[in-house]
Coordinates of C-alpha atoms and ligand atoms in Angstrom, one line a residue:
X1 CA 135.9 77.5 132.2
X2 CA 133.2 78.0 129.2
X3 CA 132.1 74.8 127.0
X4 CA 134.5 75.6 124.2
X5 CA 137.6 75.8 126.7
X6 CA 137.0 72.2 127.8
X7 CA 140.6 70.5 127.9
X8 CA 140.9 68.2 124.8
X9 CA 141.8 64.5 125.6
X10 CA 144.1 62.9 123.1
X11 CA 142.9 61.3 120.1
X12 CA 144.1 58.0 118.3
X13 CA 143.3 56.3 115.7
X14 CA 141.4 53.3 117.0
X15 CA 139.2 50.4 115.7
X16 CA 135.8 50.6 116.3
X17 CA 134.9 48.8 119.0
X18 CA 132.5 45.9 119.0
X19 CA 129.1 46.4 121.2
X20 CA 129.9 43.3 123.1
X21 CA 133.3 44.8 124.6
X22 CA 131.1 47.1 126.3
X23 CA 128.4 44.8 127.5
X24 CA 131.3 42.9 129.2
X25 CA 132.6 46.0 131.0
X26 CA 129.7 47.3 131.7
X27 CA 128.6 44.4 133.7
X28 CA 132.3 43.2 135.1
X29 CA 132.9 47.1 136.7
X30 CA 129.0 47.6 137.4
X31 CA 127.7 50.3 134.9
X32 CA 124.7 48.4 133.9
X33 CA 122.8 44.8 134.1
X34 CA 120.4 43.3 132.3
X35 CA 117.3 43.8 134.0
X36 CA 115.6 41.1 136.2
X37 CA 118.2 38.9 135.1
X38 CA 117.5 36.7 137.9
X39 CA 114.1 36.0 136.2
X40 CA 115.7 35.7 133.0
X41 CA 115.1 39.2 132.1
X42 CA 113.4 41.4 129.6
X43 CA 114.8 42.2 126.4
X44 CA 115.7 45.9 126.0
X45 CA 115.1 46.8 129.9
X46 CA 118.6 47.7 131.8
X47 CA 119.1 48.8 135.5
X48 CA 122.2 51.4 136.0
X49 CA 124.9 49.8 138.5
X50 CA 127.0 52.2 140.8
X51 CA 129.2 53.6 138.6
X52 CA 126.5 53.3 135.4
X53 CA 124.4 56.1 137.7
X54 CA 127.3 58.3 138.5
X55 CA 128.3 58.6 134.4
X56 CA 124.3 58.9 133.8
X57 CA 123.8 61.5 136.5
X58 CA 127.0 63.9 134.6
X59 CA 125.8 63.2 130.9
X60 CA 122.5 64.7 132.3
X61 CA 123.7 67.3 134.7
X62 CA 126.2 68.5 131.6
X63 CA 122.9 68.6 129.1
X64 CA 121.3 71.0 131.5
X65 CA 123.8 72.8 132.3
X66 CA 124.6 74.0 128.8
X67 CA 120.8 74.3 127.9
X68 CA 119.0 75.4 130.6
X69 CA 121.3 76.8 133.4
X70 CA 123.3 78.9 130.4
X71 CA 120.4 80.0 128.3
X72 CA 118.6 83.3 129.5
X73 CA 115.4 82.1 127.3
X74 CA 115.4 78.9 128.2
X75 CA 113.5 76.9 131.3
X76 CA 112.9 73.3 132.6
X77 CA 110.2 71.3 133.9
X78 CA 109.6 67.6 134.4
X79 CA 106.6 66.1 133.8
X80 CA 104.8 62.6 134.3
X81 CA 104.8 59.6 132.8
X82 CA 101.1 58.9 132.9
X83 CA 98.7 61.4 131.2
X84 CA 95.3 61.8 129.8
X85 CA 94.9 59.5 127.1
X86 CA 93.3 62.3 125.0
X87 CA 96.9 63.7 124.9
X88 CA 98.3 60.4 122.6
X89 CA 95.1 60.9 120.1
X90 CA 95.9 64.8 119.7
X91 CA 99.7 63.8 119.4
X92 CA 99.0 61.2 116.8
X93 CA 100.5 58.7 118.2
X94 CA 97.7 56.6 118.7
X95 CA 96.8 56.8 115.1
X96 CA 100.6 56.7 113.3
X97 CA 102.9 55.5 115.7
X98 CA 103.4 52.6 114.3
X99 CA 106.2 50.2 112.3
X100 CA 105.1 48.0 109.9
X101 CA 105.7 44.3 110.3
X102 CA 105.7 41.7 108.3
X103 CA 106.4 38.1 109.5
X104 CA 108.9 34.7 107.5
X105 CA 105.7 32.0 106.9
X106 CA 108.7 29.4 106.7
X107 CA 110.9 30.4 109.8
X108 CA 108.4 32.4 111.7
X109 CA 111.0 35.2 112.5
X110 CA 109.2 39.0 112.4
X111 CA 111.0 42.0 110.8
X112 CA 110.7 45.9 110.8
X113 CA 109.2 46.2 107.6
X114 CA 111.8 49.7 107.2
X115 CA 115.0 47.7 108.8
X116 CA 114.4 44.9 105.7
X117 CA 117.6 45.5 103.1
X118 CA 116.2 46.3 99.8
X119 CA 116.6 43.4 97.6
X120 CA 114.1 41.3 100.3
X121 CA 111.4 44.0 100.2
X122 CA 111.3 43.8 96.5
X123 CA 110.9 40.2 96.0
X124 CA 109.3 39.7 99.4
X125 CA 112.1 37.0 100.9
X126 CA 112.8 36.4 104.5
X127 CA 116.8 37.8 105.0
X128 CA 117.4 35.2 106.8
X129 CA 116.1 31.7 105.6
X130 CA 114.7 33.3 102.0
X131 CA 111.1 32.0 103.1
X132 CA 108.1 34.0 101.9
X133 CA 107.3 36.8 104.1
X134 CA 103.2 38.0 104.9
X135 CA 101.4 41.0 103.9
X136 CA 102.9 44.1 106.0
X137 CA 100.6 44.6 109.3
X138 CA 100.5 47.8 111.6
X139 CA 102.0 47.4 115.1
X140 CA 101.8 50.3 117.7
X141 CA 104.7 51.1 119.8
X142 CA 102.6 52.7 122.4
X143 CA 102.5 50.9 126.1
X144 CA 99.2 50.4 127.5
X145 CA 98.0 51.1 131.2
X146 CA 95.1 51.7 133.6
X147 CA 94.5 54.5 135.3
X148 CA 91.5 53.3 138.4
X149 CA 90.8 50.8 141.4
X150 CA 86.9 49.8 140.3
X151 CA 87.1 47.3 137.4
X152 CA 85.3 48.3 134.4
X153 CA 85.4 51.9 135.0
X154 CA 89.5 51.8 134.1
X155 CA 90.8 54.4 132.1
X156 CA 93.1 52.9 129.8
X157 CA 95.5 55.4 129.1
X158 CA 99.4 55.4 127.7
X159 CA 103.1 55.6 129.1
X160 CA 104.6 58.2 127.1
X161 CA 106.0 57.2 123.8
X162 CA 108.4 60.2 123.6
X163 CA 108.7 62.5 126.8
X164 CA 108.2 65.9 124.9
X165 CA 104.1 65.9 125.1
X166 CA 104.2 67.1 128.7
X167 CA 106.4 70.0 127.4
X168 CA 103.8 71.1 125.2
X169 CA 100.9 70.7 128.0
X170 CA 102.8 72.6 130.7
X171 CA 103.5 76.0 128.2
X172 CA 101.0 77.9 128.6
X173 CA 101.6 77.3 132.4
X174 CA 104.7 77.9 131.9
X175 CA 104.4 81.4 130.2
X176 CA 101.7 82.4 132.9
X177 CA 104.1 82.0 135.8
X178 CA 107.4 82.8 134.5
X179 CA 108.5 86.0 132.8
X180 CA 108.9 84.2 129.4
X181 CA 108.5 85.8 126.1
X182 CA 108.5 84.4 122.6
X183 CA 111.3 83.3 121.7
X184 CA 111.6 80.5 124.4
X185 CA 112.4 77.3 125.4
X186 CA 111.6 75.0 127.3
X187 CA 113.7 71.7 128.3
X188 CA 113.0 68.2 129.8
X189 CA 115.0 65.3 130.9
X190 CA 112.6 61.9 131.3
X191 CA 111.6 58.5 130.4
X192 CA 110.0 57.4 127.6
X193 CA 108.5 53.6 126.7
X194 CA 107.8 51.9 123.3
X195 CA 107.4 48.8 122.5
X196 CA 109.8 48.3 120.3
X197 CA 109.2 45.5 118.0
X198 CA 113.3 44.5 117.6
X199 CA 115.0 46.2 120.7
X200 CA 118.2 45.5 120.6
X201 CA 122.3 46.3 120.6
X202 CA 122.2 46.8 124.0
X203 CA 121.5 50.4 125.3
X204 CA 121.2 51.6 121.5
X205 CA 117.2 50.6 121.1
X206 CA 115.4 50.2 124.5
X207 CA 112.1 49.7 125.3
X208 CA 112.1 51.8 128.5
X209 CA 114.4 54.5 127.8
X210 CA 115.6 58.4 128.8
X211 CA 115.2 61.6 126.4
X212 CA 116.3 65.2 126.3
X213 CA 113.9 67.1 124.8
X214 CA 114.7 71.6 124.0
X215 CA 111.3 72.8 122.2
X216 CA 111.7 76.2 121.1
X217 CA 108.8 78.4 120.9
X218 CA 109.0 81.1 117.5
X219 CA 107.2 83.5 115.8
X220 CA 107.2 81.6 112.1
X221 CA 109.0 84.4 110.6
X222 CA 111.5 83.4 113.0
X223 CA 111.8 79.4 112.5
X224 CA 114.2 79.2 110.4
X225 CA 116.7 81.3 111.9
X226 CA 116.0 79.3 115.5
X227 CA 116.6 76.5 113.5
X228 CA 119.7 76.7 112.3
X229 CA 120.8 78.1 115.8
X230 CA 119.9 74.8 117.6
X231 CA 121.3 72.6 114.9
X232 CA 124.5 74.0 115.0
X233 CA 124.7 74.2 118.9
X234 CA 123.1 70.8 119.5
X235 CA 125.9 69.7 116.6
X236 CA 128.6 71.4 118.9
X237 CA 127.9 70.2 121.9
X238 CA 128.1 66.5 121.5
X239 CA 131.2 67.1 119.3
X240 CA 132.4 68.7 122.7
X241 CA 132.4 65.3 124.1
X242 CA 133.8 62.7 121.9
X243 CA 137.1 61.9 120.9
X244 CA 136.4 60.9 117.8
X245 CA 135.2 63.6 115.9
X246 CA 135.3 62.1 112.3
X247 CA 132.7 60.1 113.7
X248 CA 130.1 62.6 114.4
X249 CA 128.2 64.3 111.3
X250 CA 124.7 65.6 111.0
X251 CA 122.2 64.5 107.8
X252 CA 118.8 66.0 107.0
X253 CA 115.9 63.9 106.3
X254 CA 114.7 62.6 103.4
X255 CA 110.6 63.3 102.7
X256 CA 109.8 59.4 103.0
X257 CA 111.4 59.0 106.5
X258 CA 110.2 62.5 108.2
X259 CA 108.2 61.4 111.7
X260 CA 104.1 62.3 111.5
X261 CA 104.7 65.8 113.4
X262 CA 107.9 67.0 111.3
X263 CA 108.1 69.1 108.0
X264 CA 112.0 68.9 107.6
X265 CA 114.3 67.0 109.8
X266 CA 118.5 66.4 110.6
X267 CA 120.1 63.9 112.8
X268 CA 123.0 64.2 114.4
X269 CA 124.7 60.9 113.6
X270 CA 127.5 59.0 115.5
X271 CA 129.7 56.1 113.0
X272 CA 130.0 52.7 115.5
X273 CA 130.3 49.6 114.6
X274 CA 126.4 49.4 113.6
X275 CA 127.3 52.0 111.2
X276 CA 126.2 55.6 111.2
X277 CA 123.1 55.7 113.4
X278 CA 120.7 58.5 115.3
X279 CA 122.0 60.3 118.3
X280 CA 120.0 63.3 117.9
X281 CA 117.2 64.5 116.2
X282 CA 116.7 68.3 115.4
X283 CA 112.5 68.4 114.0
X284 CA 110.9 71.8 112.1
X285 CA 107.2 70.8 114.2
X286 CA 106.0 73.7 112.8
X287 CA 102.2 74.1 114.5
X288 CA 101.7 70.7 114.7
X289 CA 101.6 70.1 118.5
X290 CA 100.2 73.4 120.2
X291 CA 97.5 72.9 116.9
X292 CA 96.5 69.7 117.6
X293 CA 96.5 70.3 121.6
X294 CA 93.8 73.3 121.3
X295 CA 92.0 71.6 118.6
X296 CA 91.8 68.4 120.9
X297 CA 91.4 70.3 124.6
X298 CA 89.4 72.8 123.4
X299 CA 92.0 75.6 125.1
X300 CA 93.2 78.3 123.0
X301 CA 96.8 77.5 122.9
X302 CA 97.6 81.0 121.0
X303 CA 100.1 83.4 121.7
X304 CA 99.9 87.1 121.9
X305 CA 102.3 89.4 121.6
X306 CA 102.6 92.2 124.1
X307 CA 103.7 94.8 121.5
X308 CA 102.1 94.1 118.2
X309 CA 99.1 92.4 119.8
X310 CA 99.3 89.6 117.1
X311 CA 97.6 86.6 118.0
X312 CA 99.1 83.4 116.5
X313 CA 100.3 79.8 117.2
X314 CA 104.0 79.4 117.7
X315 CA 106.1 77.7 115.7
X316 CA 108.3 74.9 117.2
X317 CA 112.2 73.4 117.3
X318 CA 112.5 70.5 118.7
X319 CA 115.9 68.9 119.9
X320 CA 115.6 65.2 121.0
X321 CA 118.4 63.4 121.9
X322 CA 118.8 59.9 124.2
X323 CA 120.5 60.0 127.2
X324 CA 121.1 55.9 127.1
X325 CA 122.4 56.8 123.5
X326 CA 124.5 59.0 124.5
X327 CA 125.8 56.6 127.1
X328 CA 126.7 53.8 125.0
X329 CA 128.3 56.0 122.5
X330 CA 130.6 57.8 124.6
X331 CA 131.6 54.8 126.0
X332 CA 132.1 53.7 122.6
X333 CA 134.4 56.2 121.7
X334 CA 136.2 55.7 124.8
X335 CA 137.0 52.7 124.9
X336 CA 140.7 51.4 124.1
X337 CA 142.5 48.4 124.7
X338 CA 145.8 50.1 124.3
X339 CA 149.2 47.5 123.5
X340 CA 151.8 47.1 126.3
X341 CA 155.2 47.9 125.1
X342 CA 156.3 44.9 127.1
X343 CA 153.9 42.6 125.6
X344 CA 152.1 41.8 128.3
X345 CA 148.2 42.5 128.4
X346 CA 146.8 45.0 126.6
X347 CA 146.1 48.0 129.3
X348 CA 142.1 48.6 128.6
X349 CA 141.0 52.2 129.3
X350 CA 138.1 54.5 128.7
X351 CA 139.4 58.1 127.4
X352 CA 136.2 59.8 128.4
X353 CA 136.0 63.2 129.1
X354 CA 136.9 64.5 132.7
X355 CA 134.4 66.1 133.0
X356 CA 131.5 63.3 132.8
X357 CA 134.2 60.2 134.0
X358 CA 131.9 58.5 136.6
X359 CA 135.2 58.5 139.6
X360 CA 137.1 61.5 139.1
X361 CA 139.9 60.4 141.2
X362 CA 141.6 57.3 143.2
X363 CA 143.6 57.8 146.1
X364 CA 146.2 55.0 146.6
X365 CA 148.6 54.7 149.5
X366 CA 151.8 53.0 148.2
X367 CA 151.4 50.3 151.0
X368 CA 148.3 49.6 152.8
X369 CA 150.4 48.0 156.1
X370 CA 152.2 51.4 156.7
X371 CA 149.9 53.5 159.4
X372 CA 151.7 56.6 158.2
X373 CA 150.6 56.4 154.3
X374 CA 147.0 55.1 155.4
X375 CA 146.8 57.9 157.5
X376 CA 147.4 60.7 154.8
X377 CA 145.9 59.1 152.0
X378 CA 142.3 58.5 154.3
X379 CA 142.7 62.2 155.2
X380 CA 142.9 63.1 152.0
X381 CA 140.4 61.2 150.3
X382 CA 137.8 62.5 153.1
X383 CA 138.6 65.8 151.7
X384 CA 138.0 65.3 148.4
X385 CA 135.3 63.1 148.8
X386 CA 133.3 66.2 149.5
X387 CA 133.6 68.0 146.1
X388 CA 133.7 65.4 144.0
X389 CA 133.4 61.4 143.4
X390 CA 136.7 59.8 144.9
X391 CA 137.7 56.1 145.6
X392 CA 139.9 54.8 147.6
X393 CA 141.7 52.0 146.7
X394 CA 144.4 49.7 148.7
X395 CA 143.9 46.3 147.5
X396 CA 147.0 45.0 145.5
X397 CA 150.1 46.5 143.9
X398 CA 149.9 49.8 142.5
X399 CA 150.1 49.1 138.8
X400 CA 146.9 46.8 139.3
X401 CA 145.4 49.8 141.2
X402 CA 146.5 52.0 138.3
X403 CA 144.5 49.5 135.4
X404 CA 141.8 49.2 137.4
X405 CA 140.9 53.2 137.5
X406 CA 141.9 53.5 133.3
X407 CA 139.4 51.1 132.7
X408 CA 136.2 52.9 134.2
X409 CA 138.1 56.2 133.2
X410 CA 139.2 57.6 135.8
X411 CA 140.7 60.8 135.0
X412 CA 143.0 61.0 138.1
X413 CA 145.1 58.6 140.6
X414 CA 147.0 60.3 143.6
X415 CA 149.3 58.2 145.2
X416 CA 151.3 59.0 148.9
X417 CA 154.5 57.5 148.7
X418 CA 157.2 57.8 151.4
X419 CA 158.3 61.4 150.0
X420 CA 154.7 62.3 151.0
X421 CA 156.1 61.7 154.4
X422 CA 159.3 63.9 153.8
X423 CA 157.9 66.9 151.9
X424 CA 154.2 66.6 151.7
X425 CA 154.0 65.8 148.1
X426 CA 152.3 63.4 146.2
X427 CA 152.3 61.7 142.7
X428 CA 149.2 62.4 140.8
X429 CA 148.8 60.1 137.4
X430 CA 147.2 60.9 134.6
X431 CA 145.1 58.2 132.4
X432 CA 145.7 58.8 128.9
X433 CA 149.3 60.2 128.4
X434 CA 150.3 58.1 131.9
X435 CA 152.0 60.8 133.2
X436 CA 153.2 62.0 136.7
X437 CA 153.5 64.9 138.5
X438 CA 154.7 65.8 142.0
X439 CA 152.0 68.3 143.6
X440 CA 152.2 69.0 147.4
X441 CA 149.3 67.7 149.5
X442 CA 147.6 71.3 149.8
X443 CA 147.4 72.0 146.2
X444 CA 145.6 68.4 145.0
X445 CA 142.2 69.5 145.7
X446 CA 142.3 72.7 143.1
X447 CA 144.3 71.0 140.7
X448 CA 141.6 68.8 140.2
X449 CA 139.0 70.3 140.4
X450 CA 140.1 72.8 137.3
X451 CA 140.2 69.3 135.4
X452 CA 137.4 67.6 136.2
X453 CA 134.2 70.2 136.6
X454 CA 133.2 72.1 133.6
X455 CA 132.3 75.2 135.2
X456 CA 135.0 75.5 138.1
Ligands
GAP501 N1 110.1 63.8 120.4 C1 110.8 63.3 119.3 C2 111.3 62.0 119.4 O1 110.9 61.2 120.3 P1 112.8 60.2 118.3 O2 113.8 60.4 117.1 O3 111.9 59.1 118.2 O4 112.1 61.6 118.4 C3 114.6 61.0 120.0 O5 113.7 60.1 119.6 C4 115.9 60.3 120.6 O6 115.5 59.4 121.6 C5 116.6 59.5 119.5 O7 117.5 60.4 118.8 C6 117.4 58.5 120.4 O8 118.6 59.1 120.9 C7 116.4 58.3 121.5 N2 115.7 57.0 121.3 C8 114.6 56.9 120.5 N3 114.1 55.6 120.6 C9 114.9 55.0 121.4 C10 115.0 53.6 121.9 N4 114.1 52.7 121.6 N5 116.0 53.3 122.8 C11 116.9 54.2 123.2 N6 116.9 55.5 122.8 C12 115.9 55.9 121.9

């Protein structure tokens, strides 16, 4: 099955759903905590529960999939953390990575001098108590750290403030050991750290967080045209995911909020309930980065053409896009708390895609003090077990089972009733339309896996 065959879940018009639904699932079915929380935690650090790593590890594994695995002319790496401090000068991060801040001199409260609404900014007034605010100041995202044992012979160096440097220090490795060519890529999945000055709305501004990174390598006659490419693939593929596709649009930069390395700029935007916000940026670098890196290493970061023999800096694309964004906002478009027809509670239950659900499916004997049904159902959650991520579940009565798999989005329940023991059938339910089917026993494992893997 290719990415544009991908079975379509179906779509309703719901609400959008406040951040704080999420937090509360999140933490109740154990996608993520707050981190130390035991301590009292840190503001804008989370840890990935059990089923927070399984969705994590698919959003990721999908990513690379369609941009590495499926791409002739396009490679991965991963790179450290930790680098030579040298690298954040040539960046420019230690010089312009910074937000301005100015602070309320009557309630003490600090703002992002950008995040202010207009009306305060011109006559200088706190937002919230309408005290006067001070002068703007610089503040540096960058997170310090020392590289050394002997004290006062520490090199103070930086955790990386966006994961894509190490792309552009490991290409010409990269084009020495491979059989790349110009036009290339190169992709990276990794932490990145900034000190965020107002982290906040849970997973949407971190200060430790995870990137995806494509920089594509041009001839500058040729940037334009790579450009458009990526930003109507990149566009694509996150529309692939999302239910709501209304929600999803992409909006070029204007010249007063372009990043220190970018000439022209578009982000793919997602509409929550914060409003229409940054999932993905797509950056014109130009000859900023390999520039700056031979100017500041002193290594001739050049390309030359095998053909022509033209010598000449390539021109870069850069796709960067948030795997923790992504996670919060495909859990925001998921998520539903659907009415019962009955009027009893509403049933809540996460639409997400198959294909990245973190269980993809439950196995549920009808009764759990009847050897018989145990029996079957163990066997054949053992066998499934071993091509995909399968629960078992035998605690309470089935609808309960059933409403505890829509609400971490599991795509699939089987149950084994006491027809299984007749004719070797079973009922396999399906999440959104509620559904059931009678499959024998023999067949489950394919029918599901055609459902649930994207490139079965
Ligand atoms: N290399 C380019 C770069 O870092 P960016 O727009 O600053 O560009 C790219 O970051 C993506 O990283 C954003 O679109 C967003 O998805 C994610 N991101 C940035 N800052 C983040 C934060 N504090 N918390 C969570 N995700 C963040």
């Amino acid at each position: 099955m290719t990415q544009t065959e991908k079975p379509e879940v179906a779509v309703k018009e719901t609400p959008l759903v406040p951040i704080e639904k999420i937090v509360s699932l999140c933490k109740r079915r154990g996608f993520v905590y707050p981190n130390s929380e035991i301590y009292g935690g840190v503001s804008g650090i989370y840890d990935f529960g059990p089923l927070g790593v399984e969705l994590r590890n698919n959003i990721r594994r999908f990513w690379w999939w369609s941009m590495v695995q499926t791409n002739d002319n396009v490679v991965g790496i991963e790179g450290s953390i930790i680098t030579h401090p040298r690298v954040w000068e040539a960046s420019g991060h230690v010089e312009n990575f910074v937000d301005q801040l100015v602070d309320c001199k009557k309630c003490k409260r600090r703002f992002r001098l950008d995040h202010l609404p207009e009306e305060n900014r011109e006559q200088n007034r706190c937002p919230e108590c309408g005290g006067e605010l001070t002068e703007p100041r610089k503040f540096n995202l960058m997170m310090e750290t020392y590289i050394g044992v002997v004290e006062g012979d520490k090199m103070k160096t930086y955790l990386r403030g966006e994961a894509c440097q190490n792309i552009y220090l490991d290409y010409d490795n990269v084009l020495k050991s491979s059989r790349m060519q110009i036009p290339f890529g190169i992709c990276q999945i990794g932490k990145a750290f900034r000190n965020e000055v107002t982290p906040g709305n849970f997973l949407f501004r971190q200060r430790e967080f995870e990137q995806w990174d494509l920089q594509f390598f041009t001839h500058p006659s040729q940037m334009s045209q790579w450009f458009e490419h990526w930003k109507e693939q990149r566009f694509a593929w996150y529309k692939s995911l999302i239910n709501h596709k209304d929600r999803l649009r992409l909006r070029p930069h204007g010249p007063d909020e372009l990043a220190h390395y970018a000439k022209q700029a578009f982000d793919v935007e997602y509409q929550t309930i914060l409003g229409w916000q940054e999932w993905e940026g797509v950056h014109w670098r130009q000859d900023w980065d390999l520039s700056r890196h031979s100017q500041y290493s002193g290594q001739d970061l050049g390309y030359t053409d095998p053909e022509t023999k033209e010598h000449y800096i390539p021109w870069i694309v850069e796709t960067s896009g948030g795997v923790d964004r992504t996670f919060l906002n495909l859990l925001l478009d998921a998520y539903e708390e659907e009415p019962d027809p009955n009027g009893k509670e509403p049933r809540t239950v996460l639409h997400l895609n198959p294909w990245i659900a973190p269980v993809k499916v439950a196995v549920l004997p009808l009764q759990k003090n009847k050897p018989e049904l145990v029996e079957t159902a163990k066997n054949l959650y053992k066998q499934l077990q071993r091509v995909m991520v399968a629960q078992y579940d035998d605690i309470s009565n089935i609808g309960r089972r059933y409403r505890r798999q829509d609400e971490i989005g599991t795509p699939f329940c089987i149950t084994i009733d006491f027809t299984t023991l007749e004719d070797q059938t079973v009922t396999v339910r399906e999440r959104d339309g509620m559904t059931q089917i009678r499959l024998p026993l023999d067949e489950v494992k394919r029918y599901l896996l055609e459902r649930v893997t994207w490139n079965y």
